[in-house]
Coordinates of C-alpha atoms (C1' of nucleotides) in Angstrom, one line a residue:
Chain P
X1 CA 115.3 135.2 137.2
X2 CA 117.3 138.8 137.6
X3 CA 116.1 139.8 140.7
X4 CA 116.2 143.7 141.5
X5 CA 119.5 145.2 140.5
X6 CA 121.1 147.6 143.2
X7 CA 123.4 150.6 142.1
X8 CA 126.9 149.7 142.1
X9 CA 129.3 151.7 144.1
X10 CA 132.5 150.8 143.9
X11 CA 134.5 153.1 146.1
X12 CA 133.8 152.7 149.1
X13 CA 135.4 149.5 151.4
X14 CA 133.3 146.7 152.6
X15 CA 132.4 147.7 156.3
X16 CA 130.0 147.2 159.1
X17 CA 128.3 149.7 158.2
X18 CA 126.8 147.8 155.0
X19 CA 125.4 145.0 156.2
X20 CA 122.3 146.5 157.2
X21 CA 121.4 148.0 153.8
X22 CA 122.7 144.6 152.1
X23 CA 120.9 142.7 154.0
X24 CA 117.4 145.2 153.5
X25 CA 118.7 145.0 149.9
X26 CA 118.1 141.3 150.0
X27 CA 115.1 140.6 152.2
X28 CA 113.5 142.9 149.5
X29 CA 115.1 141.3 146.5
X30 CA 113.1 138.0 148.3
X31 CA 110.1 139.3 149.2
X32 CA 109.5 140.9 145.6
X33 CA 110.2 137.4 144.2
X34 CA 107.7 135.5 147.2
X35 CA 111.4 133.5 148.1
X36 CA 111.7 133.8 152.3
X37 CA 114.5 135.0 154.0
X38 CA 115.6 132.2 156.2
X39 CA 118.3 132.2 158.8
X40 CA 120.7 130.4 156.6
X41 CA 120.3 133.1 153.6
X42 CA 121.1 135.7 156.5
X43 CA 124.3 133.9 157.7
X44 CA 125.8 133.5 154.1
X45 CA 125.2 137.2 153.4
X46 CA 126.7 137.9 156.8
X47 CA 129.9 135.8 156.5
X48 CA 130.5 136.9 153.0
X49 CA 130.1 140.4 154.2
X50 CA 133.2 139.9 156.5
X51 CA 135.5 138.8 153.9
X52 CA 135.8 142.0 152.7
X53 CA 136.6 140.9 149.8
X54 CA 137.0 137.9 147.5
X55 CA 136.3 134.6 148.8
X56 CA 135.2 130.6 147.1
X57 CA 132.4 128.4 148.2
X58 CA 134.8 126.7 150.0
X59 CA 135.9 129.3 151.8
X60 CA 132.0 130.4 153.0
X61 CA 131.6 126.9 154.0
X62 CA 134.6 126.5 156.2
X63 CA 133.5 130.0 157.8
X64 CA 130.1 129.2 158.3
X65 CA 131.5 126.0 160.1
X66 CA 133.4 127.5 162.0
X67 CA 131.0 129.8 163.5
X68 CA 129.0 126.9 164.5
X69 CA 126.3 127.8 162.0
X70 CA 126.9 124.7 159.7
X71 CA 124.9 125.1 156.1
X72 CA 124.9 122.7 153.7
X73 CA 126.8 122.9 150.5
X74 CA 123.7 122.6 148.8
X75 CA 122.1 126.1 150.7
X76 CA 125.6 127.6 149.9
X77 CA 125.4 127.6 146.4
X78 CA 121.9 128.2 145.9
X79 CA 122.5 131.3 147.7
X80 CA 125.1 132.4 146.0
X81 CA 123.3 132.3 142.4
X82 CA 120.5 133.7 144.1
X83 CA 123.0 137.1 145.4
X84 CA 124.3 136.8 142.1
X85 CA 121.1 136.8 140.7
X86 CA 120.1 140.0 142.4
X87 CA 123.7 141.8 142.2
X88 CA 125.1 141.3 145.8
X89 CA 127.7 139.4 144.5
X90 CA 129.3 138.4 141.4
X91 CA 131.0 135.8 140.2
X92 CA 134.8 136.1 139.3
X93 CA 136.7 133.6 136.9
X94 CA 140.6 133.4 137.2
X95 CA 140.8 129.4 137.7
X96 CA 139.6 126.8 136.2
X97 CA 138.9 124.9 139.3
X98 CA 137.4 127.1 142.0
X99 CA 135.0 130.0 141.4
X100 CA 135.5 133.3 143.4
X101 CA 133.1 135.5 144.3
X102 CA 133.0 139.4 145.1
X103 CA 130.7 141.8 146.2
X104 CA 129.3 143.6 144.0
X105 CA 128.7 146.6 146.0
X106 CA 131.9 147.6 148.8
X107 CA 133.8 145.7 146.5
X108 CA 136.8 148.1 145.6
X109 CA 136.3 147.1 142.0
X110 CA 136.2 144.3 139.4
X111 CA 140.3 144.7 138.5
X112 CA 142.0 142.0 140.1
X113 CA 145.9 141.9 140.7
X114 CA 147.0 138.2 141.0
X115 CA 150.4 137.7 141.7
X116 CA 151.6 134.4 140.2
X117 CA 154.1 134.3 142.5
X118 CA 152.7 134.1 146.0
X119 CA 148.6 133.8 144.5
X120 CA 148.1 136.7 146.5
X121 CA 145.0 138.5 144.7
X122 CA 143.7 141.6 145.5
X123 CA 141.0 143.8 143.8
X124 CA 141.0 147.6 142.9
X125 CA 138.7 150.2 141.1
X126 CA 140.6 151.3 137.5
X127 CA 138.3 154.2 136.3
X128 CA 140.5 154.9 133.1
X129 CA 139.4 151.7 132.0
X130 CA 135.8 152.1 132.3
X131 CA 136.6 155.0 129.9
X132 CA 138.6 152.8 127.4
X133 CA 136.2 149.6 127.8
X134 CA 133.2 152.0 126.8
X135 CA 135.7 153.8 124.1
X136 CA 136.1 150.9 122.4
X137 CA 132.3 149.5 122.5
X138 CA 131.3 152.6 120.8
X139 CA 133.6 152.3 117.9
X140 CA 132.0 148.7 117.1
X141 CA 128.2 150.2 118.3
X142 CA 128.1 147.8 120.9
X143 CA 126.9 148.9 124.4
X144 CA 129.2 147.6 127.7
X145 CA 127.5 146.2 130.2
X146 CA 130.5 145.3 132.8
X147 CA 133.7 143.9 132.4
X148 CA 136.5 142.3 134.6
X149 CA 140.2 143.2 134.0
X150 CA 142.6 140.4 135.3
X151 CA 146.3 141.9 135.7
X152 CA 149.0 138.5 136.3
X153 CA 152.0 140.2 138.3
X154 CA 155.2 139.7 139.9
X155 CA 157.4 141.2 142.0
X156 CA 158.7 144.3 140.1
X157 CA 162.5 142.9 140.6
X158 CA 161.5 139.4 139.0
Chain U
X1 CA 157.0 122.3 133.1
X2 CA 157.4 125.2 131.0
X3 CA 158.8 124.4 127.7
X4 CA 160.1 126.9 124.9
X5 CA 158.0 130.3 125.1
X6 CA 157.6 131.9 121.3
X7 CA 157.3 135.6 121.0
X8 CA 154.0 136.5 120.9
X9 CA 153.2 138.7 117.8
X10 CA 149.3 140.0 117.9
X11 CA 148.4 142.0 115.0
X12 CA 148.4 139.1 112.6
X13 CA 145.2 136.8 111.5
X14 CA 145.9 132.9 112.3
X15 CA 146.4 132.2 108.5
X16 CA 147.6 129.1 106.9
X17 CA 150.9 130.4 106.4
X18 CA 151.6 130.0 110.2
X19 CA 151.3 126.6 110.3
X20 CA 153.9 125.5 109.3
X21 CA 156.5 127.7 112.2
X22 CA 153.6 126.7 114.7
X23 CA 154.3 123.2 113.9
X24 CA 157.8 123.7 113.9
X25 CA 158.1 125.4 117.0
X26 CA 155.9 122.5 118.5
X27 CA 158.2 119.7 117.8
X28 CA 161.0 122.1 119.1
X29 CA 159.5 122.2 122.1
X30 CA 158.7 118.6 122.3
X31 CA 161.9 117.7 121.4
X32 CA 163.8 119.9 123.5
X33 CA 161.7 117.9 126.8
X34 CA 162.3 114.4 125.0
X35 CA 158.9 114.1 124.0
X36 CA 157.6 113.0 120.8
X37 CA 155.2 114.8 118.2
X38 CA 152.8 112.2 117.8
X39 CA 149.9 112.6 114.3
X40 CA 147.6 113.2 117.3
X41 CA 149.1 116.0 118.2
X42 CA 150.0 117.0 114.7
X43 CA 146.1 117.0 114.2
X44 CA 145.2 118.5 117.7
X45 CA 147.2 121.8 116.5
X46 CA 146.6 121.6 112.9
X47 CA 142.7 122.0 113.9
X48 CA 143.8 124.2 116.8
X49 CA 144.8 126.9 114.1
X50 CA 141.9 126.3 112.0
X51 CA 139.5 127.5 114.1
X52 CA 141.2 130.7 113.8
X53 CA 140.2 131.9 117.2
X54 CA 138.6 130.8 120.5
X55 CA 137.6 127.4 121.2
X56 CA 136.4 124.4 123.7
X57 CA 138.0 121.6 124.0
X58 CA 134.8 119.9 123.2
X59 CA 134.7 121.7 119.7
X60 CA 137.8 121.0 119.2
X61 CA 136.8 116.9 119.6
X62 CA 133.8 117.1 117.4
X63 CA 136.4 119.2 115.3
X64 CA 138.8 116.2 115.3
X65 CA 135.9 113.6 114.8
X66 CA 134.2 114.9 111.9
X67 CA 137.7 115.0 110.1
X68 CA 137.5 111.0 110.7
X69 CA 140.7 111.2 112.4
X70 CA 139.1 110.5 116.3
X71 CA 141.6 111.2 119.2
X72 CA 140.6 110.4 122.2
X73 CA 139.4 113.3 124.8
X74 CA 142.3 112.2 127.5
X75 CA 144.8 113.2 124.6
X76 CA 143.3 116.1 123.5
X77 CA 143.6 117.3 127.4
X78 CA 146.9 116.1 127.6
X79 CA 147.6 117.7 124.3
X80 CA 146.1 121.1 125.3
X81 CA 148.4 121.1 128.3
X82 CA 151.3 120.8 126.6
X83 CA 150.5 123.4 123.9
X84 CA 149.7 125.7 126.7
X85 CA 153.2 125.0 128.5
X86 CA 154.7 126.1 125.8
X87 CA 153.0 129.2 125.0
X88 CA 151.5 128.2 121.7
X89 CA 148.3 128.5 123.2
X90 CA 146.4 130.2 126.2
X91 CA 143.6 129.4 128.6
X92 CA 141.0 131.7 128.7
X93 CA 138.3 131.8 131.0
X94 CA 135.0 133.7 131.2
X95 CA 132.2 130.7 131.8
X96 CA 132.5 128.3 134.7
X97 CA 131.5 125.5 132.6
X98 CA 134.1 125.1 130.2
X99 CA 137.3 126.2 130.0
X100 CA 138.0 128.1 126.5
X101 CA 141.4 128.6 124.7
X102 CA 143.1 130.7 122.2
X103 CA 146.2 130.7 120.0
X104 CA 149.1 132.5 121.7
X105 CA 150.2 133.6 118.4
X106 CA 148.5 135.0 115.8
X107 CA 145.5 135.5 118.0
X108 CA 143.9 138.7 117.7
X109 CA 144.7 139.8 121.6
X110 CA 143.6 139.0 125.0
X111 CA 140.7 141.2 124.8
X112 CA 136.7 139.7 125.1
X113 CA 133.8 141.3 123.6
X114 CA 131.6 139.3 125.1
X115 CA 127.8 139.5 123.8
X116 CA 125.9 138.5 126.7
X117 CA 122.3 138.4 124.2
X118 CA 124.2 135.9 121.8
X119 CA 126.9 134.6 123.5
X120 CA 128.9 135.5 120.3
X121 CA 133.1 136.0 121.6
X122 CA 135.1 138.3 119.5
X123 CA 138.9 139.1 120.4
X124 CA 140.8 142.1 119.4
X125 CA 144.1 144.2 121.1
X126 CA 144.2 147.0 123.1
X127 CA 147.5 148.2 123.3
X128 CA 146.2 151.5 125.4
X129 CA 145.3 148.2 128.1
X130 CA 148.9 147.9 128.0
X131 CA 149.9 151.0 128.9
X132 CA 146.9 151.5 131.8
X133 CA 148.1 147.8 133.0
X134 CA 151.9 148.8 133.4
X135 CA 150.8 152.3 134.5
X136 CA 148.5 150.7 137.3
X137 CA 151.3 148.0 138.4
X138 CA 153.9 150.1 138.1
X139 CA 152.9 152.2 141.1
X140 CA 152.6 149.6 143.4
X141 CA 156.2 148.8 142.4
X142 CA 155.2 145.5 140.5
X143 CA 155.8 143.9 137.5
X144 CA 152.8 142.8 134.9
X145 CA 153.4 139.3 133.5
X146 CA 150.3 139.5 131.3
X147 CA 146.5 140.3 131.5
X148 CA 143.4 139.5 130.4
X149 CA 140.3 141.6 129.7
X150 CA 136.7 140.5 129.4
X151 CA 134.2 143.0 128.3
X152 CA 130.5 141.7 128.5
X153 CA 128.7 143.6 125.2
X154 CA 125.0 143.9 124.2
X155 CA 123.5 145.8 121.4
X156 CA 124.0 149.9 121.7
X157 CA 119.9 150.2 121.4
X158 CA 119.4 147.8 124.0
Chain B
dC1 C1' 164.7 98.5 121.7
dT2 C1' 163.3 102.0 125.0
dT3 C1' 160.6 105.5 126.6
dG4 C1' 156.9 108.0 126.1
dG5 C1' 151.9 108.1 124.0
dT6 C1' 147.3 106.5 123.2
dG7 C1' 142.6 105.0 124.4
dC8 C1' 139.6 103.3 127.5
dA9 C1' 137.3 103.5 131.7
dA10 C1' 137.4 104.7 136.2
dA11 C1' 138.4 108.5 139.4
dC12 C1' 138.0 113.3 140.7
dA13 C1' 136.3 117.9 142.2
dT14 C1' 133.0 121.1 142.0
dT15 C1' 128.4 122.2 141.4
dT16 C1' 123.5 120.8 140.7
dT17 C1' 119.3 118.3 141.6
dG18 C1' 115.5 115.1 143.6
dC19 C1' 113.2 114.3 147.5
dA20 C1' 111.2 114.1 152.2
dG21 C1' 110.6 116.6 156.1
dC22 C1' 110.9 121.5 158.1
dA23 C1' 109.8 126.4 158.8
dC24 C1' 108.9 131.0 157.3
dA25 C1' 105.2 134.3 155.8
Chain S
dT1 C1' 98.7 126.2 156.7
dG2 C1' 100.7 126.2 152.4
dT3 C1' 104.7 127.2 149.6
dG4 C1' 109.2 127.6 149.7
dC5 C1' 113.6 126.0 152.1
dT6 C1' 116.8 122.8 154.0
dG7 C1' 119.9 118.8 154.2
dC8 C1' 121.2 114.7 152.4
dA9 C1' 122.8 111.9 149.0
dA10 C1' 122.8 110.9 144.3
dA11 C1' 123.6 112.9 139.7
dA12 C1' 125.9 115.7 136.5
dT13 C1' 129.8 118.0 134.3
dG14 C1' 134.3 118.9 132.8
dT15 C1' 138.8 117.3 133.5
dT16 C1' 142.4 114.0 135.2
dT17 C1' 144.6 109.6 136.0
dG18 C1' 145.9 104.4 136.0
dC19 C1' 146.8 100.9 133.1
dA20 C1' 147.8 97.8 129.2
dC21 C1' 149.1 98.0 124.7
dC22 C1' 151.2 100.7 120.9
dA23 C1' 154.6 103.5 118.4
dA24 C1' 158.1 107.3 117.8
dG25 C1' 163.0 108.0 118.0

DNA sequence: CTTGGTGCAAACATTTTGCAGCACA
DNA sequence: TGTGCTGCAAAATGTTTGCACCAAG
């Protein structure tokens, strides 16, 4: 069920100033779908809003916890699919054994630098490689319709 | 653990006549850590290279299976992890469900089309990736250890 | 012979699901 | 006031591990 898509900057850095149209970005995504928008859906958004960045479900939990507003794994990850669902978010895959999430929108872009070293990951907007990615979906007649770029690094003296 | 690394070359197919070095360097590696090459492991990579491309470990099971020679899913992990350690094959992700793999060698690069209508997976090299990804990591004075690219694809008339 | 390998089944970790009661619209 | 949402606990999934027996070197 793809909910309503929303443009996707990708310049700009996470701030305050986006929750409010995330959140009016959701609470119509719901409403056009008859889902509610409950208290807990507006806490996850919230928390993973103030990341700023990447973050697991783990992660969101222990955050929610801490601020006292405990959800329940089970809320957790049906919200997430449902952000993902409606492009808030978007899942990220660089281990097996966790999945990271990013917003989609404020995110500073779907390359990721992880340093093996330290684990240290950190995300940034490559708009040569939009370029190339489309570049070489044209030569096959094939269309892009996103991509994720993971770099593994080191410290340059390694 | 990491055993022996083998140069990866990426232009060539997987064809039969790789087989036999992969195999080779294999019980190198195994040998150089004291461990034994084992006719399940023997099989494991033999059908490894067969597929010629991406895989599951659950193919690579039924793979096993309907040859009539059954290894049990514990060594086909254990197998994987140890082919993986020493660079003969690589762990590829892009679906939260399973984890895929490739051959290091004589796979066709670290590249994903990814066909999101048909799910269909097809790998090829970039070298200009190369360039952008030392280019990128270069200015923030580190050091790219490797990458991996995931491009999700539908038809161009879509 | 000695050490490591195999298969099995149980253990694991993360994510999903069924259900009864609760709360938004 | 009715449908959707929540929390809980149980299920499901892919992967890992402990153990007793087996086999490569």
């Amino acid at each position: 069920m793809p909910l309503e898509p929303i443009k996707a900057g990708n310049d700009a850095q996470p701030t305050l100033e986006i929750i409010e149209p995330l959140c009016a970005v959701f609470r119509r995504a719901l409403k056009e779908e008859g889902l509610k928008y409950t208290p807990e859906r507006a806490m996850i958004l919230d928390t993973i809003i103030a990341f700023d960045g990447l973050f697991e479900a783990d992660q969101l939990l222990d955050a929610l916890k801490e601020k006292g507003h405990s959800v329940s794994k089970a809320t957790v990850y049906r919200t997430l699919k449902l952000l993902e669902s409606c492009n808030i978010i978007q899942q990220v895959l660089f281990d097996r054994d966790q999945s990271h999430y990013q917003l989609t929108v404020g995110s500073t872009g779907n390359t990721l630098l992880i340093n093996i070293d330290s684990g240290e990951v950190e995300t940034l907007a490559v708009p040569e490689l939009i370029e190339l990615r489309d570049k070489i979906c044209a030569a096959k007649g094939l269309k892009a319709q996103g991509h994720k770029l993971q770099i593994f690094v080191s410290a340059s003296d390694a």
